Short mmCIF file of C-alpha atoms in Angstrom, two decimals:
data_model
loop_
_atom_site.label_atom_id
_atom_site.label_comp_id
_atom_site.label_asym_id
_atom_site.label_seq_id
_atom_site.Cartn_x
_atom_site.Cartn_y
_atom_site.Cartn_z
CA MET A 1 -10.59 -49.53 -30.66
CA THR A 2 -11.49 -45.89 -30.08
CA ARG A 3 -15.16 -44.89 -30.06
CA LYS A 4 -16.62 -41.38 -30.08
CA SER A 5 -19.74 -40.50 -28.14
CA PRO A 6 -22.75 -39.53 -30.29
CA GLU A 7 -22.88 -36.17 -28.53
CA ALA A 8 -19.19 -35.55 -29.20
CA GLY A 9 -18.06 -32.06 -28.31
CA ARG A 10 -16.77 -30.31 -25.21
CA ASP A 11 -19.93 -28.51 -24.11
CA GLY A 12 -19.14 -28.99 -20.44
CA THR A 13 -22.46 -30.54 -19.40
CA THR A 14 -21.80 -34.26 -18.97
CA ILE A 15 -18.87 -36.57 -18.47
CA THR A 16 -19.43 -38.20 -21.87
CA SER A 17 -19.81 -34.93 -23.78
CA PHE A 18 -16.44 -33.64 -22.58
CA PHE A 19 -14.51 -36.91 -22.50
CA ASN A 20 -15.98 -37.73 -25.88
CA GLU A 21 -13.75 -40.63 -26.94
CA GLU A 22 -13.56 -44.07 -25.38
CA GLU A 23 -11.01 -46.86 -25.69
CA GLU A 24 -10.81 -50.27 -24.06
CA LEU A 25 -7.66 -50.76 -22.02
CA LEU A 26 -8.43 -54.34 -20.99
CA PRO A 27 -11.54 -56.45 -21.58
CA GLY A 28 -14.26 -54.81 -19.52
CA LEU A 29 -12.14 -51.76 -18.65
CA ALA A 30 -12.45 -48.67 -20.84
CA LEU A 31 -11.15 -45.14 -20.39
CA ARG A 32 -12.65 -41.95 -21.76
CA PHE A 33 -10.46 -39.13 -23.06
CA THR A 34 -10.35 -35.88 -24.96
CA ARG A 35 -7.59 -33.99 -26.69
CA ILE A 36 -7.28 -30.24 -26.17
CA PRO A 37 -6.23 -28.71 -29.51
CA ALA A 38 -4.51 -25.77 -27.87
CA GLU A 39 -0.88 -24.73 -27.94
CA PRO A 40 0.71 -26.54 -26.24
CA PRO A 41 -1.46 -29.61 -26.88
CA ALA A 42 -2.87 -31.67 -24.03
CA CYS A 43 -4.77 -34.89 -23.45
CA LEU A 44 -7.19 -35.42 -20.56
CA ALA A 45 -8.36 -38.91 -19.57
CA LEU A 46 -10.93 -40.29 -17.14
CA LEU A 47 -11.48 -43.70 -15.55
CA ASP A 48 -14.52 -44.92 -13.63
CA LEU A 49 -13.10 -46.29 -10.37
CA ALA A 50 -16.24 -48.35 -9.75
CA VAL A 51 -15.58 -50.24 -12.99
CA LEU A 52 -11.91 -50.62 -12.06
CA THR A 53 -12.89 -52.06 -8.67
CA GLU A 54 -15.09 -54.66 -10.38
CA ARG A 55 -12.31 -55.47 -12.86
CA MET A 56 -9.79 -55.90 -10.02
CA ALA A 57 -12.14 -58.30 -8.22
CA ALA A 58 -12.71 -60.37 -11.38
CA GLN A 59 -9.13 -60.31 -12.65
CA GLN A 60 -7.92 -63.20 -14.76
CA ALA A 61 -4.38 -64.50 -15.10
CA GLY A 62 -2.36 -62.05 -17.17
CA GLN A 63 -5.31 -59.66 -17.36
CA SER A 64 -4.98 -57.85 -14.03
CA PRO A 65 -5.09 -54.04 -14.33
CA SER A 66 -2.07 -53.89 -12.01
CA SER A 67 -0.05 -55.76 -14.66
CA LEU A 68 0.07 -52.44 -16.54
CA LEU A 69 2.18 -50.90 -13.78
CA SER A 70 5.97 -50.68 -14.02
CA PRO A 71 8.06 -52.75 -11.57
CA GLU A 72 8.68 -49.61 -9.49
CA GLU A 73 4.98 -48.83 -9.43
CA GLN A 74 4.18 -52.43 -8.52
CA THR A 75 6.34 -52.07 -5.41
CA ARG A 76 4.57 -48.87 -4.35
CA TYR A 77 1.14 -50.33 -5.15
CA ALA A 78 1.75 -53.32 -2.88
CA GLU A 79 2.44 -50.99 0.07
CA TYR A 80 -1.18 -49.82 0.26
CA PRO A 81 -3.06 -52.00 2.77
CA TYR A 82 -6.58 -50.94 1.83
CA SER A 83 -8.30 -51.88 -1.42
CA LYS A 84 -9.93 -48.43 -1.81
CA ARG A 85 -6.58 -46.64 -1.70
CA GLN A 86 -5.06 -49.27 -4.00
CA CYS A 87 -7.84 -48.66 -6.51
CA GLU A 88 -7.42 -44.87 -6.39
CA TRP A 89 -3.64 -45.11 -6.78
CA LEU A 90 -3.86 -47.67 -9.58
CA GLY A 91 -6.60 -45.72 -11.32
CA GLY A 92 -4.55 -42.54 -11.23
CA ARG A 93 -1.51 -44.24 -12.76
CA LEU A 94 -3.48 -46.00 -15.50
CA THR A 95 -5.33 -42.81 -16.39
CA CYS A 96 -2.13 -40.76 -16.42
CA LYS A 97 -0.20 -43.19 -18.60
CA PHE A 98 -3.17 -43.52 -20.94
CA ALA A 99 -3.20 -39.72 -21.37
CA VAL A 100 0.54 -39.72 -22.06
CA LEU A 101 0.25 -42.38 -24.76
CA HIS A 102 -2.72 -40.61 -26.39
CA LEU A 103 -1.18 -37.14 -26.33
CA ALA A 104 1.12 -37.94 -29.24
CA VAL A 105 2.69 -40.96 -30.90
CA PRO A 106 5.95 -41.75 -29.02
CA PRO A 107 9.16 -41.77 -31.11
CA VAL A 108 9.61 -45.44 -30.19
CA PRO A 109 6.95 -48.04 -29.29
CA ILE A 110 6.08 -47.69 -25.60
CA THR A 111 3.90 -49.93 -23.46
CA MET A 112 2.06 -48.80 -20.35
CA SER A 113 4.28 -50.90 -18.09
CA ALA A 114 7.36 -49.13 -19.52
CA LEU A 115 6.13 -45.82 -18.11
CA SER A 116 6.41 -44.99 -14.42
CA VAL A 117 4.46 -42.32 -12.57
CA LEU A 118 5.85 -42.07 -9.05
CA PRO A 119 5.46 -39.33 -6.43
CA ALA A 120 8.19 -36.79 -5.79
CA PRO A 121 8.93 -35.89 -2.14
CA ASN A 122 6.35 -33.08 -2.41
CA GLY A 123 3.73 -35.46 -3.81
CA ALA A 124 3.86 -34.30 -7.42
CA PRO A 125 3.61 -37.13 -9.97
CA ILE A 126 6.86 -37.63 -11.86
CA LEU A 127 6.78 -39.40 -15.23
CA SER A 128 9.77 -41.47 -16.34
CA CYS A 129 10.59 -43.96 -19.08
CA PRO A 130 13.96 -45.73 -19.49
CA SER A 131 13.81 -45.65 -23.29
CA LEU A 132 13.01 -41.94 -23.61
CA PRO A 133 15.01 -38.86 -22.53
CA ALA A 134 13.45 -36.94 -19.66
CA TRP A 135 13.24 -33.72 -21.69
CA SER A 136 10.94 -35.38 -24.23
CA LEU A 137 8.32 -36.44 -21.69
CA PRO A 138 5.18 -34.36 -21.13
CA ALA A 139 4.14 -32.77 -17.86
CA VAL A 140 1.47 -34.76 -16.03
CA SER A 141 -1.10 -34.27 -13.29
CA ILE A 142 -3.57 -36.60 -11.52
CA SER A 143 -6.76 -36.16 -9.50
CA HIS A 144 -9.60 -38.31 -8.21
CA SER A 145 -12.95 -37.57 -6.63
CA GLY A 146 -15.99 -39.71 -5.99
CA ARG A 147 -16.07 -42.53 -8.51
CA TYR A 148 -13.61 -41.05 -11.02
CA ALA A 149 -9.88 -40.65 -11.57
CA VAL A 150 -8.70 -38.05 -14.07
CA ALA A 151 -5.29 -37.20 -15.45
CA MET A 152 -3.69 -34.71 -17.80
CA ALA A 153 -0.63 -34.89 -20.02
CA ALA A 154 0.63 -31.77 -21.79
CA HIS A 155 3.70 -30.64 -23.69
CA ALA A 156 4.08 -27.74 -21.28
CA GLY A 157 6.43 -26.68 -18.54
CA ALA A 158 3.86 -27.88 -16.00
CA CYS A 159 0.18 -28.71 -15.84
CA GLY A 160 -2.43 -29.21 -13.15
CA ILE A 161 -5.84 -30.89 -13.12
CA ASP A 162 -8.44 -31.29 -10.41
CA LEU A 163 -11.83 -32.95 -10.19
CA GLN A 164 -14.24 -32.21 -7.35
CA LYS A 165 -17.66 -33.67 -6.65
CA THR A 166 -20.06 -30.92 -5.60
CA THR A 167 -20.94 -31.15 -1.91
CA GLY A 168 -22.12 -28.83 0.83
CA GLN A 169 -18.80 -29.36 2.60
CA THR A 170 -17.26 -26.53 0.58
CA VAL A 171 -19.77 -24.10 2.11
CA ARG A 172 -18.91 -25.22 5.64
CA VAL A 173 -15.15 -24.71 5.11
CA ALA A 174 -15.36 -21.75 2.71
CA ASP A 175 -13.39 -19.46 5.03
CA ARG A 176 -10.38 -21.78 4.72
CA PHE A 177 -9.90 -21.24 0.99
CA SER A 178 -11.93 -18.21 -0.11
CA GLU A 179 -12.16 -14.49 0.57
CA PRO A 180 -15.34 -12.36 0.59
CA ALA A 181 -14.20 -10.56 -2.57
CA GLU A 182 -13.78 -13.88 -4.37
CA VAL A 183 -17.23 -15.04 -3.29
CA MET A 184 -18.70 -11.79 -4.62
CA LEU A 185 -16.93 -12.22 -7.97
CA LEU A 186 -18.32 -15.73 -8.28
CA GLN A 187 -21.85 -14.60 -7.39
CA GLU A 188 -21.74 -11.83 -9.98
CA GLY A 189 -20.09 -13.89 -12.71
CA LEU A 190 -21.92 -17.19 -12.23
CA PRO A 191 -25.41 -16.31 -10.96
CA THR A 192 -26.99 -19.55 -12.21
CA LEU A 193 -24.83 -21.68 -9.89
CA ASP A 194 -25.70 -22.18 -6.25
CA GLU A 195 -23.29 -21.47 -3.41
CA SER A 196 -21.92 -25.00 -3.10
CA GLN A 197 -21.34 -25.18 -6.87
CA ARG A 198 -19.50 -21.86 -6.99
CA LEU A 199 -17.29 -22.77 -4.05
CA THR A 200 -16.58 -26.25 -5.43
CA LEU A 201 -15.56 -24.61 -8.70
CA LEU A 202 -13.22 -22.21 -6.87
CA TRP A 203 -11.69 -25.06 -4.86
CA ALA A 204 -11.09 -27.13 -8.01
CA ALA A 205 -9.48 -24.16 -9.78
CA LYS A 206 -7.13 -23.44 -6.88
CA GLU A 207 -6.25 -27.12 -6.57
CA ALA A 208 -5.43 -27.31 -10.28
CA LEU A 209 -3.16 -24.26 -9.94
CA LYS A 210 -1.45 -25.68 -6.87
CA LYS A 211 -0.83 -29.02 -8.57
CA GLY A 212 0.56 -27.35 -11.65
CA LEU A 213 2.67 -24.52 -10.25
CA LEU A 214 2.73 -24.56 -6.45
CA HIS A 215 3.54 -28.11 -5.34
CA ASP A 216 6.27 -26.79 -3.06
CA GLN A 217 4.00 -24.29 -1.33
CA PRO A 218 3.80 -25.40 2.33
CA VAL A 219 0.40 -23.84 3.07
CA VAL A 220 -2.59 -24.70 0.92
CA PHE A 221 -3.63 -21.76 -1.28
CA ARG A 222 -1.57 -19.12 0.56
CA GLY A 223 -1.58 -16.03 -1.62
CA VAL A 224 -3.78 -17.61 -4.30
CA THR A 225 -6.67 -15.26 -5.10
CA LEU A 226 -9.33 -15.02 -7.78
CA GLN A 227 -8.77 -11.87 -9.83
CA SER A 228 -11.45 -12.28 -12.51
CA LEU A 229 -13.42 -14.84 -14.47
CA THR A 230 -15.31 -15.08 -17.72
CA SER A 231 -19.08 -15.37 -17.35
CA ALA A 232 -19.30 -18.24 -19.79
CA ARG A 233 -20.82 -21.70 -19.66
CA ASN A 234 -17.32 -23.03 -19.16
CA PRO A 235 -15.61 -20.18 -17.31
CA VAL A 236 -11.93 -19.34 -17.29
CA LEU A 237 -10.69 -18.16 -13.90
CA ARG A 238 -7.68 -15.86 -13.58
CA LEU A 239 -5.82 -16.52 -10.33
CA ARG A 240 -3.02 -14.50 -8.78
CA TYR A 241 -0.37 -16.53 -6.97
CA PRO A 242 3.07 -16.03 -5.38
CA GLY A 243 5.70 -15.63 -8.07
CA ASP A 244 3.31 -14.98 -10.97
CA PHE A 245 5.36 -11.92 -12.08
CA GLY A 246 2.16 -10.01 -12.72
CA ARG A 247 0.75 -12.68 -15.04
CA PRO A 248 -2.20 -14.43 -13.38
CA ALA A 249 -2.69 -18.09 -14.21
CA GLU A 250 -5.67 -19.01 -16.36
CA ILE A 251 -7.69 -22.01 -15.18
CA ALA A 252 -10.25 -23.59 -17.51
CA ALA A 253 -13.22 -24.95 -15.59
CA MET A 254 -16.49 -26.70 -16.33
CA ALA A 255 -19.40 -28.51 -14.73
CA LEU A 256 -19.60 -32.18 -15.68
CA ASP A 257 -22.72 -33.77 -14.24
CA ASP A 258 -22.36 -33.25 -10.45
CA TYR A 259 -18.59 -32.64 -10.65
CA PHE A 260 -16.39 -29.67 -11.48
CA LEU A 261 -13.26 -30.14 -13.56
CA ALA A 262 -10.46 -27.57 -13.68
CA TYR A 263 -7.12 -27.62 -15.47
CA THR A 264 -4.24 -25.32 -16.33
CA MET A 265 -0.90 -25.31 -18.15
CA ASP A 266 2.31 -23.35 -17.76
CA THR A 267 2.78 -22.15 -21.33
CA LEU A 268 5.75 -19.91 -20.54
CA HIS A 269 8.12 -22.85 -20.16
CA ALA A 270 6.66 -25.25 -22.73
#
């Protein structure tokens, strides 16, 4: 059963106000999600990894969250020796497949275990389903930070999502992913945010772009620069990147509690 939060609406202030719908996947395990009514359409989903960890520890016969993995995913899942990494990997797959199934009604009935989300050699998540042609499947992207896993499914040529918990670490490593001109743009455009928030936002935006369009780029963020941004509550960042043919990518971003969420879609090849 799907439930909407009382404060439904994507105002970009809290987790529950953006991911404003909730649905139980298994008893005691619910995911939150939101649909983006853009063109092309997209669905974003979120899972609390702390709740998943509790559910994994209290699993009942036939009710294990890992039972929702495909056989191929089960094999990969068993290779992780540490429970924390298992939880993150499982959470990413469940969240991704949930987003896929809530993006649109499949042409034939599909269960979660019929979908596979496995990494390509470059690490990008690849969605497959034996009963559906590859061309009909949406683009997907996965991220996790802190206690949450998030995923995106979109009928686009590619998509990228990233979630980052705000920390002072971004300030300490700022020279690795930002330029002085970018920092100045952020200061001028987002004066109400502090330095760690602005840099976390920039990192999330560049990560979302890399996941969506630059998975094969060998060096993190090489040539990716902030060109401009809207000075709105939920800013849109325009990033230049290698091979953009003069059309910067647009990255939607927002603060959700003490996290920043960023996502983008390749609409040219939808």
